[in-house]
PDB file of C-alpha atoms in Angstrom:
ATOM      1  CA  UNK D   1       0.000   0.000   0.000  1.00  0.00           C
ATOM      2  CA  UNK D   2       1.098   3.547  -0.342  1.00  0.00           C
ATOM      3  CA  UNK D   3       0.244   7.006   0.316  1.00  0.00           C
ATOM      4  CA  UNK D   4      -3.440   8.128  -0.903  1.00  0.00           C
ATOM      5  CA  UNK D   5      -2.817   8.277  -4.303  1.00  0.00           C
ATOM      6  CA  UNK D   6      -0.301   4.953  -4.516  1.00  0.00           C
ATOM      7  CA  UNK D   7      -1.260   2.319  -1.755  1.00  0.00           C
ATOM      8  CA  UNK D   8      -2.363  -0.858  -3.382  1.00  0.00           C
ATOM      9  CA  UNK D   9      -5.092  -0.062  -0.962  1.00  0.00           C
ATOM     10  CA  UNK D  10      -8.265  -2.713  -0.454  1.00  0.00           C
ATOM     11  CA  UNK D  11     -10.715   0.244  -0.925  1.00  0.00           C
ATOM     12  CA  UNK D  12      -8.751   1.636  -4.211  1.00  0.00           C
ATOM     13  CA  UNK D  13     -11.855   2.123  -6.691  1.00  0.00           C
ATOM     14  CA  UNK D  14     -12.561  -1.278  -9.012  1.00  0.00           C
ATOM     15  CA  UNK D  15     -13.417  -1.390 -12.365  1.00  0.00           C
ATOM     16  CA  UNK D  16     -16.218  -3.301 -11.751  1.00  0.00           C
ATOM     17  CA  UNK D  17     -20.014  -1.615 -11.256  1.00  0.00           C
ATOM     18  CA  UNK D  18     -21.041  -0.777  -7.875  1.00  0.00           C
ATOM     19  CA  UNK D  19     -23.728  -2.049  -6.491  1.00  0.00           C
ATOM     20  CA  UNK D  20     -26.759  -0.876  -4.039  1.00  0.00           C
ATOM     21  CA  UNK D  21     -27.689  -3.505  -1.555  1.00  0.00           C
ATOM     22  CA  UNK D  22     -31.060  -4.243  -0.927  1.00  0.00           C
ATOM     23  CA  UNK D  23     -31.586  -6.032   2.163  1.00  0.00           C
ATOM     24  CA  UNK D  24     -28.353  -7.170   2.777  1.00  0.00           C
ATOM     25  CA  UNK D  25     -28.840  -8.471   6.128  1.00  0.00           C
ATOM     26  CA  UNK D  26     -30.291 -11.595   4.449  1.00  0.00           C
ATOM     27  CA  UNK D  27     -27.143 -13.049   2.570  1.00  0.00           C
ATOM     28  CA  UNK D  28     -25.816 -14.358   5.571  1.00  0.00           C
ATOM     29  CA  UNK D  29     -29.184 -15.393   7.228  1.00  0.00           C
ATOM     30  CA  UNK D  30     -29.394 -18.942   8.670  1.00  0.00           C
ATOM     31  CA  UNK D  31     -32.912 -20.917   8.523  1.00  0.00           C
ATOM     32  CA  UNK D  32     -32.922 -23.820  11.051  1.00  0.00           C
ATOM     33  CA  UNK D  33     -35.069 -26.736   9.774  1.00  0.00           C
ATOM     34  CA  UNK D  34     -36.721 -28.979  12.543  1.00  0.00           C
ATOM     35  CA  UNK D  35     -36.074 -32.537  11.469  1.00  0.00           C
ATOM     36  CA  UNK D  36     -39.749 -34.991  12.440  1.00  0.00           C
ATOM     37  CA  UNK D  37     -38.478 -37.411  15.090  1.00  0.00           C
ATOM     38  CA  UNK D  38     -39.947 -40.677  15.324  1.00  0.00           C
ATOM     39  CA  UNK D  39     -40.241 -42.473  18.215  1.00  0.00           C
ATOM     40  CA  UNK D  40     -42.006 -42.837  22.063  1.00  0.00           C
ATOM     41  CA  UNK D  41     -43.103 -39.432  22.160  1.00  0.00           C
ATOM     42  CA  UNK D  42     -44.571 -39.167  18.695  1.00  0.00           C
ATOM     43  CA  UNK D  43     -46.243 -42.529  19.317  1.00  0.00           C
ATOM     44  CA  UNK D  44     -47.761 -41.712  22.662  1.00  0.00           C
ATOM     45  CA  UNK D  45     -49.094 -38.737  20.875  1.00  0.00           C
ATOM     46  CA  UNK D  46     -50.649 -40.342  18.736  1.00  0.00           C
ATOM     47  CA  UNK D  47     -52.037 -42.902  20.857  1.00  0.00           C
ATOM     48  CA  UNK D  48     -49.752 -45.368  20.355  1.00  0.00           C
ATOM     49  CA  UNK D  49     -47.613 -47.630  23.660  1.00  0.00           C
ATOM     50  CA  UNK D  50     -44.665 -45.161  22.797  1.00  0.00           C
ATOM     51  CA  UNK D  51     -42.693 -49.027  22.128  1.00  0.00           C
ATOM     52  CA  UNK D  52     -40.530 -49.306  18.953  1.00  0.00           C
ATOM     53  CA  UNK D  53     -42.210 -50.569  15.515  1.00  0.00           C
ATOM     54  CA  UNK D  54     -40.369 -54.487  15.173  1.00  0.00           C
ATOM     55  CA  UNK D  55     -41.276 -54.042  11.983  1.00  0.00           C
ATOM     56  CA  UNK D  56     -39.600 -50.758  11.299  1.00  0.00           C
ATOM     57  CA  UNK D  57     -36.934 -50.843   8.666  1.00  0.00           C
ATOM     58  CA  UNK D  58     -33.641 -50.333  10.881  1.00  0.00           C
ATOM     59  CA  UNK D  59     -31.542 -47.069   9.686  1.00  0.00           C
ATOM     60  CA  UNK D  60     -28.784 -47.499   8.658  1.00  0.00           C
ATOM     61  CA  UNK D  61     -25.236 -45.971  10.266  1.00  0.00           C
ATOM     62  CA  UNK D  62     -24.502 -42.658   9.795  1.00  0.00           C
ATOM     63  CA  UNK D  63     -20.705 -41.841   7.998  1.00  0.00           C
ATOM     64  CA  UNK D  64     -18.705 -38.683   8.031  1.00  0.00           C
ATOM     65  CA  UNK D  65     -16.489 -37.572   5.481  1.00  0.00           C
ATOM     66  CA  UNK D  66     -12.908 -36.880   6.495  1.00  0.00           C
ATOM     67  CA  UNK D  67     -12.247 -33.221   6.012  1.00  0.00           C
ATOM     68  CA  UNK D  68     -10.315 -32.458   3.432  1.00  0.00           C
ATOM     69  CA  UNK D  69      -6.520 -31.063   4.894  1.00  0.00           C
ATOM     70  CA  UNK D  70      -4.876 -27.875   4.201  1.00  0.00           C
ATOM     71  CA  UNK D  71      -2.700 -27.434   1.420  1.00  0.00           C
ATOM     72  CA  UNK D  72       0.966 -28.373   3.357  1.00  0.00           C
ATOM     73  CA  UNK D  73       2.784 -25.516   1.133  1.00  0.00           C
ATOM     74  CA  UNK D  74       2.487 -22.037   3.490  1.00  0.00           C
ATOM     75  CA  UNK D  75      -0.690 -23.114   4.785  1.00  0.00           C
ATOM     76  CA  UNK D  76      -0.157 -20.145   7.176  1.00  0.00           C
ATOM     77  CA  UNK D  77      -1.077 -17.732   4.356  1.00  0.00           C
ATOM     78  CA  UNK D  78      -4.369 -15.648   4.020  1.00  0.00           C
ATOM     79  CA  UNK D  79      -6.470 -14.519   1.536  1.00  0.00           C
ATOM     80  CA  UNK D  80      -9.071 -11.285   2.451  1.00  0.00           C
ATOM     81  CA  UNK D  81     -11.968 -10.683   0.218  1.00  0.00           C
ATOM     82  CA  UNK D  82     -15.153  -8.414   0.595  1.00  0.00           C
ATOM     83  CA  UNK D  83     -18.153  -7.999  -1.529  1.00  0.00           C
ATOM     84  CA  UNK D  84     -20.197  -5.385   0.729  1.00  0.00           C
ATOM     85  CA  UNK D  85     -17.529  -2.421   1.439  1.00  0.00           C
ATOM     86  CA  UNK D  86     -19.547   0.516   1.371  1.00  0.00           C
ATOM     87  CA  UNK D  87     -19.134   3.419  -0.868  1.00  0.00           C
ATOM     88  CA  UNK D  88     -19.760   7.900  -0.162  1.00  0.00           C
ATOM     89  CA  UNK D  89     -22.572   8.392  -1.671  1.00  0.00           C
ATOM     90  CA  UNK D  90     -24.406   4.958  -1.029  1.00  0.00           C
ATOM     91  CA  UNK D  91     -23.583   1.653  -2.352  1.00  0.00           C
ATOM     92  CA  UNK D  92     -20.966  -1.286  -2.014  1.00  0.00           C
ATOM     93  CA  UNK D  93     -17.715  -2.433  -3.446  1.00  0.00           C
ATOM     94  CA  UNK D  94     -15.346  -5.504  -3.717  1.00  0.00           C
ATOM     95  CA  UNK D  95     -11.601  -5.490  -2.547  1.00  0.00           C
ATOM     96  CA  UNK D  96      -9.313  -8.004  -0.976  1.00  0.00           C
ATOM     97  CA  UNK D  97      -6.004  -8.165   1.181  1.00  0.00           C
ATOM     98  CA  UNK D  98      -3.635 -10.886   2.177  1.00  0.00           C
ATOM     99  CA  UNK D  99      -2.586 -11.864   5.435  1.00  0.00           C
ATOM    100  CA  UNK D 100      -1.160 -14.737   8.086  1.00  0.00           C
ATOM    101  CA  UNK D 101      -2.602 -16.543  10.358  1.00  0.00           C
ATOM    102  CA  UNK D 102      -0.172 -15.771  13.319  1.00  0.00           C
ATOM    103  CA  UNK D 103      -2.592 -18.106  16.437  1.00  0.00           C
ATOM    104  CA  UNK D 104      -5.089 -19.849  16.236  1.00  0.00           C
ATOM    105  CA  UNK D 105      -8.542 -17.461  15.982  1.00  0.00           C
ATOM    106  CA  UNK D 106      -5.877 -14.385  14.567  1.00  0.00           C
ATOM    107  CA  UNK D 107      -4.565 -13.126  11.379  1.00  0.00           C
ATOM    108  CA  UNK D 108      -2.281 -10.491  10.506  1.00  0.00           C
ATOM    109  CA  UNK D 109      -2.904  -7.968   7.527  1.00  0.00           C
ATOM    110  CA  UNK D 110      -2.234  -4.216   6.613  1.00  0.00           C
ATOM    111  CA  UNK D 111      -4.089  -1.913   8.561  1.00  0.00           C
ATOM    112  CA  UNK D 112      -5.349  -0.250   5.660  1.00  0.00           C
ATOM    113  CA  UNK D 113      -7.318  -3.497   4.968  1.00  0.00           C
ATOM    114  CA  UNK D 114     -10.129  -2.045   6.895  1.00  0.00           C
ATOM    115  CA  UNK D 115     -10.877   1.555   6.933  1.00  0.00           C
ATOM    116  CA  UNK D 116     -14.137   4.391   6.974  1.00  0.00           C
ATOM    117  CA  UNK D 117     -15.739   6.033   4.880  1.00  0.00           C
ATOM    118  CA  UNK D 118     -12.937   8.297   4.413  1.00  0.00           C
ATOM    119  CA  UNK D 119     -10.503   5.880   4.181  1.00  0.00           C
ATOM    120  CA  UNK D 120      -9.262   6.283   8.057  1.00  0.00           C
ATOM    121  CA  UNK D 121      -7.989   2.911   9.792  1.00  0.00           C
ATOM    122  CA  UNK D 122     -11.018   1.789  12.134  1.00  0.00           C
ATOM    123  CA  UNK D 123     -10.739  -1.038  14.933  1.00  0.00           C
ATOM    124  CA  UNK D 124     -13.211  -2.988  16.386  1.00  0.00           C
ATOM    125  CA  UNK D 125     -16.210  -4.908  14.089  1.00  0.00           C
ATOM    126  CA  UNK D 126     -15.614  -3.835  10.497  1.00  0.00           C
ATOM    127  CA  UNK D 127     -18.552  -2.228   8.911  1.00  0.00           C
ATOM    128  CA  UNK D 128     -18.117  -4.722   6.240  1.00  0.00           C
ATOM    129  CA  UNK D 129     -18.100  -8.514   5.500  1.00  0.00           C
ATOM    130  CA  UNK D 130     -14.447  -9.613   5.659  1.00  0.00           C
ATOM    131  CA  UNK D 131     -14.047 -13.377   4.741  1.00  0.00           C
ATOM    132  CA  UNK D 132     -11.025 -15.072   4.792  1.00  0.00           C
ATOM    133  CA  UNK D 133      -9.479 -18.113   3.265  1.00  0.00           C
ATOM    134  CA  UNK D 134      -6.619 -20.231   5.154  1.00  0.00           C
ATOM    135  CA  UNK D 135      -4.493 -23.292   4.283  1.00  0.00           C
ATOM    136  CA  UNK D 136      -4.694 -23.457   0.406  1.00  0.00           C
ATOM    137  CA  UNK D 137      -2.605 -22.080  -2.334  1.00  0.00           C
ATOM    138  CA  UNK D 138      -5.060 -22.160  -5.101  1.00  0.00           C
ATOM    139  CA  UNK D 139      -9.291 -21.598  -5.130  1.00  0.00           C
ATOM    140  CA  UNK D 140      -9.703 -24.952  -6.263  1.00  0.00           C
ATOM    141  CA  UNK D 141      -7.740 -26.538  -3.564  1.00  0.00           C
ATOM    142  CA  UNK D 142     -10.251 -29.428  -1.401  1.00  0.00           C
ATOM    143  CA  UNK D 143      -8.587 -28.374   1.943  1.00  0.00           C
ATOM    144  CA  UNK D 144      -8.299 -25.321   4.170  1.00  0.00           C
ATOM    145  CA  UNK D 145     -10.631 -23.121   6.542  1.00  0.00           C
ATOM    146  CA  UNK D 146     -13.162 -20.000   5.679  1.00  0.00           C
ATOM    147  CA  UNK D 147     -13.922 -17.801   8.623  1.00  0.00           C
ATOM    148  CA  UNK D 148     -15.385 -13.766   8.905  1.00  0.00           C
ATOM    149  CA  UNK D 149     -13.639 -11.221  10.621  1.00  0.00           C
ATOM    150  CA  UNK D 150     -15.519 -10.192  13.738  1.00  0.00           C
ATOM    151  CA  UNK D 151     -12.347  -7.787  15.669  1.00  0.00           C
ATOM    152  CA  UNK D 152      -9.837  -6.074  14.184  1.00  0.00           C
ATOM    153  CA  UNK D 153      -7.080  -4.240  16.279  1.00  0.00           C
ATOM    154  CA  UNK D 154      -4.806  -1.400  15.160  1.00  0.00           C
ATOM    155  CA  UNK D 155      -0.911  -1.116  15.449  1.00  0.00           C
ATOM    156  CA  UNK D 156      -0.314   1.842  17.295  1.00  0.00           C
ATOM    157  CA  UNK D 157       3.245   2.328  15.068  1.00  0.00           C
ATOM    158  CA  UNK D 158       2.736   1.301  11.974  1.00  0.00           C
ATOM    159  CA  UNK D 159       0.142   0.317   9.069  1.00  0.00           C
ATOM    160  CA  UNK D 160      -0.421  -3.236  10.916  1.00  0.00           C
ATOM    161  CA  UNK D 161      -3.452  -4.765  12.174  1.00  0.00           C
ATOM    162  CA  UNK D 162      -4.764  -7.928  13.869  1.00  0.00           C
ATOM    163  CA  UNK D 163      -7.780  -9.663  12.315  1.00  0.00           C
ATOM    164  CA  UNK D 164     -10.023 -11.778  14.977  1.00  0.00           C
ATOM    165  CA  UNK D 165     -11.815 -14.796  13.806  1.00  0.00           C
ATOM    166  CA  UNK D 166     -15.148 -16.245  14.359  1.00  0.00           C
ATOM    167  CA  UNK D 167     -13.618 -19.554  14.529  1.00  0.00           C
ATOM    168  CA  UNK D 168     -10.359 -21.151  15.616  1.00  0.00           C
ATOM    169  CA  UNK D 169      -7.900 -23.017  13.211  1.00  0.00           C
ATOM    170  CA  UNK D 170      -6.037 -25.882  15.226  1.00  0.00           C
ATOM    171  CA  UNK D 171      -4.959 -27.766  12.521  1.00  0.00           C
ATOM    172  CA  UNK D 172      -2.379 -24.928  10.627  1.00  0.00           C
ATOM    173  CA  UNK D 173       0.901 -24.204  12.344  1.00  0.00           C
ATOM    174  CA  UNK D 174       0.667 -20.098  12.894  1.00  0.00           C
ATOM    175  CA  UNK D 175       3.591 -18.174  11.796  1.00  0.00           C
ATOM    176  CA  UNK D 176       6.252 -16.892  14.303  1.00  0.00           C
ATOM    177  CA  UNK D 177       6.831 -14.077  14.969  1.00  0.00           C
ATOM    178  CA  UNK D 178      10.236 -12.479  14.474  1.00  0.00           C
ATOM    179  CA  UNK D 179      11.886 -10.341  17.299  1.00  0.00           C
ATOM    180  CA  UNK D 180      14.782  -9.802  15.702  1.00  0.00           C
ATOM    181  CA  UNK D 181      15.948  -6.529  14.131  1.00  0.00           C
ATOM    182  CA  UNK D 182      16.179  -7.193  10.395  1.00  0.00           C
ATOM    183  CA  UNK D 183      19.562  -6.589   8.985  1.00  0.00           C
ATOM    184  CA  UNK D 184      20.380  -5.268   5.605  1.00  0.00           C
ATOM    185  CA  UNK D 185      21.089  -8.039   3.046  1.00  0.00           C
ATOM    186  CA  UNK D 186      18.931 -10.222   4.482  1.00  0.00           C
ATOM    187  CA  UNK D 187      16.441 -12.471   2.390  1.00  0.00           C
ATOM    188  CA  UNK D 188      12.887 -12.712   2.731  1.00  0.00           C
ATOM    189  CA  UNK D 189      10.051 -14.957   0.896  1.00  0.00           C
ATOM    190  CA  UNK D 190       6.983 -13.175   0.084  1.00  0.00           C
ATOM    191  CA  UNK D 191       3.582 -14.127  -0.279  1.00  0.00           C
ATOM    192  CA  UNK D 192       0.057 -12.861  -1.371  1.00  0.00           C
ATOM    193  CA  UNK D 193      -3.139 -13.084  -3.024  1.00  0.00           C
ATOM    194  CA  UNK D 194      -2.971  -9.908  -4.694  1.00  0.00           C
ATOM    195  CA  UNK D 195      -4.117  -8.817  -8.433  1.00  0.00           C
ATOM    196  CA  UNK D 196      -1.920  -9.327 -11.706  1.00  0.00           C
ATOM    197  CA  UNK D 197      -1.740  -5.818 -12.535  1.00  0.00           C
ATOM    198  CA  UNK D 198      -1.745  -2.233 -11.434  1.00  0.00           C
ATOM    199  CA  UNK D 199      -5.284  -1.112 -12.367  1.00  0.00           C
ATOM    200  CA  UNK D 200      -7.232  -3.880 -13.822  1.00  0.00           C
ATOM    201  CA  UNK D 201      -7.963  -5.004  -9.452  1.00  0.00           C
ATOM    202  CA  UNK D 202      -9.013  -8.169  -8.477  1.00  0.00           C
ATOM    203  CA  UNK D 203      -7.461 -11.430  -6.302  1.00  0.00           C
ATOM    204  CA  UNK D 204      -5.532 -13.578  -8.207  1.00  0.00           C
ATOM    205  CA  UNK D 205      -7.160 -17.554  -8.180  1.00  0.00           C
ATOM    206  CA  UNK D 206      -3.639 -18.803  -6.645  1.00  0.00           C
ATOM    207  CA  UNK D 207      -0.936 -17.915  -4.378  1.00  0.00           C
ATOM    208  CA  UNK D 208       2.179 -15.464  -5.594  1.00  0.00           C
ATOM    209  CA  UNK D 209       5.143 -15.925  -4.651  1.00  0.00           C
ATOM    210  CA  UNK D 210       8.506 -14.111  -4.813  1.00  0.00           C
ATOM    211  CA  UNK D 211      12.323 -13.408  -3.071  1.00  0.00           C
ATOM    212  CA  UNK D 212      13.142 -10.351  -1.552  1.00  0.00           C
ATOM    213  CA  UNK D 213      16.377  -8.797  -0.085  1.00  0.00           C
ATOM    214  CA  UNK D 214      16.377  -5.906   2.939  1.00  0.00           C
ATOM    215  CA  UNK D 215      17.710  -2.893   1.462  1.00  0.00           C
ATOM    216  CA  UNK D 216      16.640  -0.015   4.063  1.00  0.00           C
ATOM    217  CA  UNK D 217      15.881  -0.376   7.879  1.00  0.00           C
ATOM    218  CA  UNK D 218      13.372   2.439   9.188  1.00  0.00           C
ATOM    219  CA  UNK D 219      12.083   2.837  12.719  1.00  0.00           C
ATOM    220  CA  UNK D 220       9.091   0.581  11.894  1.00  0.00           C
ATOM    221  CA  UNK D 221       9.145  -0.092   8.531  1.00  0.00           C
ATOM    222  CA  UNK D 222      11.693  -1.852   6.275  1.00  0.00           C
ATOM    223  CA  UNK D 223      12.988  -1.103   2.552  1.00  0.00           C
ATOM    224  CA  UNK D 224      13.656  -4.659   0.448  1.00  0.00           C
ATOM    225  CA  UNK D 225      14.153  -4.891  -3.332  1.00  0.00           C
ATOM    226  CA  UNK D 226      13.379  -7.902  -5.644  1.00  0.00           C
ATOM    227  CA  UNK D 227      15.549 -10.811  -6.275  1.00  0.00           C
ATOM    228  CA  UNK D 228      16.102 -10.559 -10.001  1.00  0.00           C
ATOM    229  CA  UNK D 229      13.717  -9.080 -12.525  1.00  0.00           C
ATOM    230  CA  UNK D 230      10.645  -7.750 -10.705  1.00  0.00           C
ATOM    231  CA  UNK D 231       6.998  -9.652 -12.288  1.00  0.00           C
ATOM    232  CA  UNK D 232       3.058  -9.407 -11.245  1.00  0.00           C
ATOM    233  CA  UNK D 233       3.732 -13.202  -9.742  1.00  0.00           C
ATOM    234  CA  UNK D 234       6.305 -12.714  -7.683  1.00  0.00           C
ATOM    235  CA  UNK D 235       6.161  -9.043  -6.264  1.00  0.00           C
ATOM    236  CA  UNK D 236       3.160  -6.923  -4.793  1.00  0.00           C
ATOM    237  CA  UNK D 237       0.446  -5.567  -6.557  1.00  0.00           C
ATOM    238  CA  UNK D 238      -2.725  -4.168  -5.368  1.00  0.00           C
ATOM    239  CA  UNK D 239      -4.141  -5.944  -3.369  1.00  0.00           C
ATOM    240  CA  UNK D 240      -1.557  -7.798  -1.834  1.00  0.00           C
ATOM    241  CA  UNK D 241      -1.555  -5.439   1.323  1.00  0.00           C
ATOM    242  CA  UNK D 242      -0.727  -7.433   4.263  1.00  0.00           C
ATOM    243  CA  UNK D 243       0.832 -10.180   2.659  1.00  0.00           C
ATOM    244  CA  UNK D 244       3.950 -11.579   4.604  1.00  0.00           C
ATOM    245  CA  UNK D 245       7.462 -10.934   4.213  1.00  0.00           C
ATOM    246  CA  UNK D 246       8.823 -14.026   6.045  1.00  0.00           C
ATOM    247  CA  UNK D 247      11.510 -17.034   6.244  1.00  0.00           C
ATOM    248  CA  UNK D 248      11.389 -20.128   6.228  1.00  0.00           C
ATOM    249  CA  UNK D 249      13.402 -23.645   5.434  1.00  0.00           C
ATOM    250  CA  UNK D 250      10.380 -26.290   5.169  1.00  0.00           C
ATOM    251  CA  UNK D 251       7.839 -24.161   2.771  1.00  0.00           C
ATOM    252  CA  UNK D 252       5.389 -25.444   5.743  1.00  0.00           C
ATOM    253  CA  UNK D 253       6.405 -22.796   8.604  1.00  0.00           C
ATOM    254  CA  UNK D 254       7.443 -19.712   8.761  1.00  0.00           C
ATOM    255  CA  UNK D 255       8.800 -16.703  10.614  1.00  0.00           C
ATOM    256  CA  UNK D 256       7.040 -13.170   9.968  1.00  0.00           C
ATOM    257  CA  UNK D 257       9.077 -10.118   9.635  1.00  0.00           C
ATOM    258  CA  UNK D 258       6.897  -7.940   8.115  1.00  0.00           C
ATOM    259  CA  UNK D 259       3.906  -7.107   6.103  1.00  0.00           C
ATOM    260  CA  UNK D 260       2.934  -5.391   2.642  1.00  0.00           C
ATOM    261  CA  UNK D 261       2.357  -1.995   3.151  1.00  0.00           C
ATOM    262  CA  UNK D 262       3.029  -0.069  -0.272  1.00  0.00           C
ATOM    263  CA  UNK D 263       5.582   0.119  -3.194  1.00  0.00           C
ATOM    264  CA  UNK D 264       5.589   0.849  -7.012  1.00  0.00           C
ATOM    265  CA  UNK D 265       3.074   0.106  -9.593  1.00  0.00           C
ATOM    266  CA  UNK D 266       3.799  -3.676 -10.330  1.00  0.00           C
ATOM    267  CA  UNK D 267       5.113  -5.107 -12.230  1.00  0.00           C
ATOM    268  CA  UNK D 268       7.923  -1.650 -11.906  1.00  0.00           C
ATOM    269  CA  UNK D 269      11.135  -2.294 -10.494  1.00  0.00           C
ATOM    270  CA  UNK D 270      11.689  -0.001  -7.209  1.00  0.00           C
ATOM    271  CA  UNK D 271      11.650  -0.622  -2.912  1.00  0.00           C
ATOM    272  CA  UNK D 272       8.687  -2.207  -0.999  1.00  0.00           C
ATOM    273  CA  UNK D 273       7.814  -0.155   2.027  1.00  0.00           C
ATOM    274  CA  UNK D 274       6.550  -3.083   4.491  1.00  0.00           C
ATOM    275  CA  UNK D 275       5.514  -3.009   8.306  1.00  0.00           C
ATOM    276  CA  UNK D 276       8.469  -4.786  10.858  1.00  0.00           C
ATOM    277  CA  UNK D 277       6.910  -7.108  13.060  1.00  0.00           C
ATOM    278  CA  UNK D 278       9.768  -7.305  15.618  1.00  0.00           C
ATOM    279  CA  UNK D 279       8.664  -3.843  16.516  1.00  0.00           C
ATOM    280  CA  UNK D 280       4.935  -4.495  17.594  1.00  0.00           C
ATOM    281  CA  UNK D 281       5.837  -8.344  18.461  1.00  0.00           C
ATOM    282  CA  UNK D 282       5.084  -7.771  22.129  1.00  0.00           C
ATOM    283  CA  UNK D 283       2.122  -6.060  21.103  1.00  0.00           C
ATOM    284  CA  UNK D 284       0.501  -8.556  19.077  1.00  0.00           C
ATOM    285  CA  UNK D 285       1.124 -11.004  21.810  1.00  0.00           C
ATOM    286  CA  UNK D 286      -0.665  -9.091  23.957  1.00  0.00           C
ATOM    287  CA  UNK D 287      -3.764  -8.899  21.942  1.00  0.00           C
ATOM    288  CA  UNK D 288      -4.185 -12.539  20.993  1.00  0.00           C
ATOM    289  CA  UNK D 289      -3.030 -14.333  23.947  1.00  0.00           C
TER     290      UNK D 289
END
């Protein structure tokens, strides 16, 4: 992400048409259907001995399917989407971040992800739907978790923010947190669910990926440059805010260092300006422990 007229921000203006909702409230409404039991109370009710039918037809076992595991590459990573961001003026908008998961019921994403009407970080319930997708590297992928945002906490230093959960994942190693101060030179992985160009928005249908080196150590930020020649697969775009900047020597794990904030119009070669971890580590502990 970048400044107001650069961040690859998740409320930069789409191509696509907006929208006015009309009763929105009922996309996410749940009907509960009773299910008819049969048995001693429906019998006695009916004027029956409430005793079991011998001639019933006996009903056969119940089987659950397995659920499906998450992808084992990054599983960690997180993709942020929203269909219902409201507009000035009236009306609704898509846009999408990237994130961690970084415990169990918490994921970490740019603070920018989720913002007023006037573009302003906000905390607490977003005034929009924010679902997010854990443990797979591609749409299509069997495995992995979908949960809503229902919390979100600000950084108090830097364009950072913790996304609460309506659910806990157990089954997906969180990333660690580094508490470290990053050193120039050193190489980072980065990863994100961002779009495949600079204006025409939208999430990309699998995980990018891409090497980065630290160039430039600021008081909570951090400068790195692309490992060979910059593309819309392996650096940020829009919507990759909040993607991690991490390590890691199994693909599986992973240690955060920092977070997509901004940088220049992929696929252009130039610094990413991302959000140090080690920083706010204490911080973030706080909040999700």
């Amino acid at each position: 992400m970048r400044t107001s007229s650069q961040r690859r921000r998740l409320f930069r203006p789409r191509a696509t048409a907006v929208a006015v909702l009309a009763g929105a409230g009922l996309a996410f409404a749940h009907t509960t259907t009773g299910a008819t039991l049969a048995g001693p109370i429906l019998a006695a009710a009916a004027g029956g001995h409430g005793l079991p039918d011998p001639a019933a037809p006996v009903p056969s076992p119940v089987t659950t399917t397995p659920r499906p595991a998450p992808n084992s590459t990054l599983p960690f990573n997180a993709k942020l989407t929203s269909d219902d961001i409201p507009v000035p003026g009236g009306g609704v908008r898509n846009g999408a971040c990237s994130g961690s998961l970084i415990a169990p019921q918490w994921v970490i994403t740019a603070g920018h992800c989720f913002h007023d009407l006037a573009d302003a970080r906000i905390g607490g319930r977003p005034p929009y739907t924010m679902t997010v997708t854990i443990g797979k590297v591609k749409d299509t992928d069997p495995g992995g978790h979908t949960a809503r945002v229902v919390d979100v906490k600000q950084s108090p230093v830097n364009d950072l923010a913790l996304a609460e959960l309506d659910l806990a994942i157990n089954d997906i190693p969180p990333v660690t947190l580094n508490t470290q101060r990053p050193v120039v030179g050193q190489q980072l992985q980065f990863a994100g669910w961002g779009s495949h160009s600079a204006t025409v928005l939208g999430p990309s249908d699998h995980l990018k990926r891409g090497r980065f080196t630290v160039s430039g150590i600021g008081q909570s930020t951090l400068e790195a440059q692309p490992v060979g020649k910059r593309t819309v697969e392996n650096g940020p775009c829009p919507e990759d805010s909040g993607g991690p900047f991490f390590t890691s020597d199994d693909d599986h794990t992973g240690t955060l260092v920092a977070i997509v904030n901004t940088g220049p119009p992929c696929p252009q070669p130039g610094a990413e300006t991302i959000a140090r971890v080690d920083v706010v580590a204490n911080w973030i502990r706080e909040q999700t422990g």
